[in-house]
Short mmCIF file of C-alpha atoms in Angstrom, two decimals:
data_model
loop_
_atom_site.label_atom_id
_atom_site.label_comp_id
_atom_site.label_asym_id
_atom_site.label_seq_id
_atom_site.Cartn_x
_atom_site.Cartn_y
_atom_site.Cartn_z
CA MET A 1 80.85 116.34 -96.54
CA ARG A 2 82.70 119.50 -95.61
CA PRO A 3 81.43 122.88 -96.82
CA LEU A 4 83.04 124.82 -99.68
CA TYR A 5 83.83 128.53 -99.79
CA VAL A 6 84.00 129.88 -103.35
CA ASP A 7 85.79 133.13 -104.09
CA THR A 8 85.05 135.29 -107.11
CA SER A 9 87.99 134.06 -109.20
CA ALA A 10 86.61 130.53 -109.03
CA LEU A 11 82.97 131.44 -109.51
CA LEU A 12 83.65 133.58 -112.59
CA LYS A 13 84.99 130.50 -114.34
CA ARG A 14 81.46 129.05 -114.39
CA TYR A 15 80.30 131.87 -116.68
CA VAL A 16 83.41 132.77 -118.69
CA SER A 17 85.42 130.19 -120.60
CA GLU A 18 89.03 130.41 -119.45
CA THR A 19 91.77 128.27 -117.95
CA PHE A 20 90.39 125.98 -115.22
CA SER A 21 86.73 126.74 -116.05
CA LYS A 22 85.85 123.06 -116.31
CA GLN A 23 87.81 122.18 -113.17
CA SER A 24 86.13 124.93 -111.15
CA SER A 25 82.64 123.83 -112.20
CA GLU A 26 83.45 120.19 -111.41
CA ILE A 27 84.75 121.07 -107.93
CA ILE A 28 81.71 123.22 -107.14
CA ALA A 29 79.36 120.47 -108.35
CA LYS A 30 80.83 118.04 -105.78
CA PHE A 31 79.67 120.16 -102.84
CA GLU A 32 76.19 120.68 -101.43
CA ASP A 33 76.95 123.27 -98.75
CA ILE A 34 78.51 126.24 -100.58
CA PHE A 35 79.44 129.58 -99.05
CA THR A 36 80.60 132.86 -100.52
CA SER A 37 80.78 136.49 -99.47
CA GLN A 38 78.30 139.22 -100.19
CA ILE A 39 81.05 140.97 -102.17
CA THR A 40 81.06 138.09 -104.64
CA ILE A 41 77.78 139.35 -106.06
CA THR A 42 79.22 142.76 -106.93
CA GLU A 43 82.62 141.43 -108.03
CA THR A 44 81.12 138.78 -110.29
CA LEU A 45 78.59 141.03 -112.00
CA ILE A 46 81.15 143.81 -112.59
CA ASN A 47 83.68 141.35 -114.03
CA LEU A 48 81.09 139.69 -116.25
CA ARG A 49 80.01 143.08 -117.57
CA LYS A 50 83.64 143.97 -118.39
CA ARG A 51 84.40 140.68 -120.16
CA LEU A 52 81.22 139.89 -122.07
CA SER A 53 79.05 141.46 -124.73
CA LYS A 54 75.64 142.76 -123.60
CA SER A 55 73.85 139.64 -124.80
CA GLU A 56 76.45 137.31 -123.26
CA PHE A 57 76.27 139.27 -120.02
CA ALA A 58 72.48 138.92 -119.87
CA ILE A 59 72.76 135.13 -120.13
CA ALA A 60 75.68 134.82 -117.70
CA ALA A 61 74.09 137.18 -115.16
CA LYS A 62 70.87 135.17 -115.22
CA LEU A 63 72.79 131.93 -114.58
CA PHE A 64 74.82 133.58 -111.83
CA LYS A 65 71.70 134.90 -110.08
CA GLU A 66 70.19 131.41 -110.18
CA ASP A 67 73.38 129.89 -108.73
CA ILE A 68 73.85 132.48 -105.99
CA ARG A 69 70.37 131.74 -104.64
CA THR A 70 71.59 128.24 -103.77
CA PHE A 71 74.69 129.51 -101.92
CA ASN A 72 75.00 130.63 -98.31
CA VAL A 73 75.96 134.30 -98.70
CA ILE A 74 77.99 135.73 -95.82
CA SER A 75 77.19 139.35 -95.00
CA ILE A 76 79.95 141.84 -94.43
CA ASP A 77 79.63 143.37 -90.99
CA GLU A 78 81.92 145.42 -88.79
CA LYS A 79 83.44 142.35 -87.12
CA LEU A 80 84.27 140.76 -90.48
CA SER A 81 85.88 144.01 -91.62
CA TYR A 82 88.26 143.90 -88.64
CA GLU A 83 88.92 140.19 -89.18
CA ALA A 84 89.83 140.90 -92.82
CA SER A 85 92.20 143.63 -91.70
CA ASP A 86 93.91 141.10 -89.42
CA VAL A 87 94.15 138.56 -92.28
CA ALA A 88 95.85 141.17 -94.48
CA ASP A 89 98.27 142.31 -91.76
CA GLY A 90 101.81 141.69 -92.98
CA ASN A 91 100.65 140.22 -96.28
CA SER A 92 100.49 141.69 -99.77
CA LEU A 93 96.81 140.90 -100.02
CA ALA A 94 94.11 142.92 -101.78
CA THR A 95 91.23 144.16 -99.65
CA LEU A 96 88.57 142.00 -101.30
CA ASP A 97 90.80 138.92 -101.09
CA ALA A 98 91.21 139.52 -97.36
CA LEU A 99 87.43 139.77 -96.99
CA HIS A 100 87.01 136.44 -98.79
CA ILE A 101 89.54 134.70 -96.53
CA ALA A 102 88.06 136.24 -93.37
CA SER A 103 84.60 135.09 -94.48
CA ALA A 104 85.82 131.52 -94.95
CA LEU A 105 87.70 131.55 -91.64
CA ARG A 106 84.38 131.99 -89.85
CA PHE A 107 83.77 128.34 -90.75
CA LYS A 108 87.29 127.00 -90.11
CA GLY A 109 85.97 124.72 -87.37
CA ALA A 110 83.80 123.04 -90.00
CA ASN A 111 86.93 122.21 -92.02
CA ILE A 112 85.75 124.37 -94.89
CA SER A 113 87.49 124.03 -98.24
CA PHE A 114 88.47 127.27 -100.01
CA LEU A 115 88.24 127.40 -103.81
CA THR A 116 90.28 130.12 -105.48
CA TYR A 117 92.42 130.64 -108.56
CA ASP A 118 94.19 133.68 -107.14
CA LYS A 119 97.71 132.53 -106.29
CA THR A 120 98.45 135.15 -103.62
CA GLN A 121 95.10 134.58 -101.96
CA ALA A 122 95.64 130.80 -102.06
CA VAL A 123 98.99 131.07 -100.27
CA ILE A 124 97.59 133.29 -97.50
CA ALA A 125 94.46 131.15 -97.11
CA ALA A 126 96.63 128.04 -96.69
CA LYS A 127 98.81 129.86 -94.12
CA LYS A 128 95.61 130.66 -92.21
CA GLY A 129 94.75 126.95 -92.07
CA LEU A 130 92.21 126.63 -94.89
CA GLU A 131 92.27 123.67 -97.26
CA VAL A 132 92.81 125.38 -100.62
CA LEU A 133 91.41 123.94 -103.83
CA GLY A 134 91.95 125.32 -107.32
CA GLY A 135 94.69 125.87 -109.86
#
């Protein structure tokens, strides 16, 4: 089975009930080889803290930390930073979204699927040749 790259918008849905939460969890559950970026850790925890009460955050953060240990976390290095800049060139793409796409593109030869619920990011990821999953 091909690997899956999960961006923050998709991963957050596992811990916060919102549109496509069930779908996101079901898609993630189908894959064994899951990748995400190092920035997902920071993005997810900050967003959970903003959206949840302290007690809800404690539970969600614990679940997230258990999940992330099972993922392949891609480090952000200088080369990836330049690759993300190239991804964003000519596109109205946020910096972190460009880093997610560049991270996934490192595995393009493995036919990696890209799970996102960010519409702009999904369009650019598809243009870059990634199979996009999500809403």
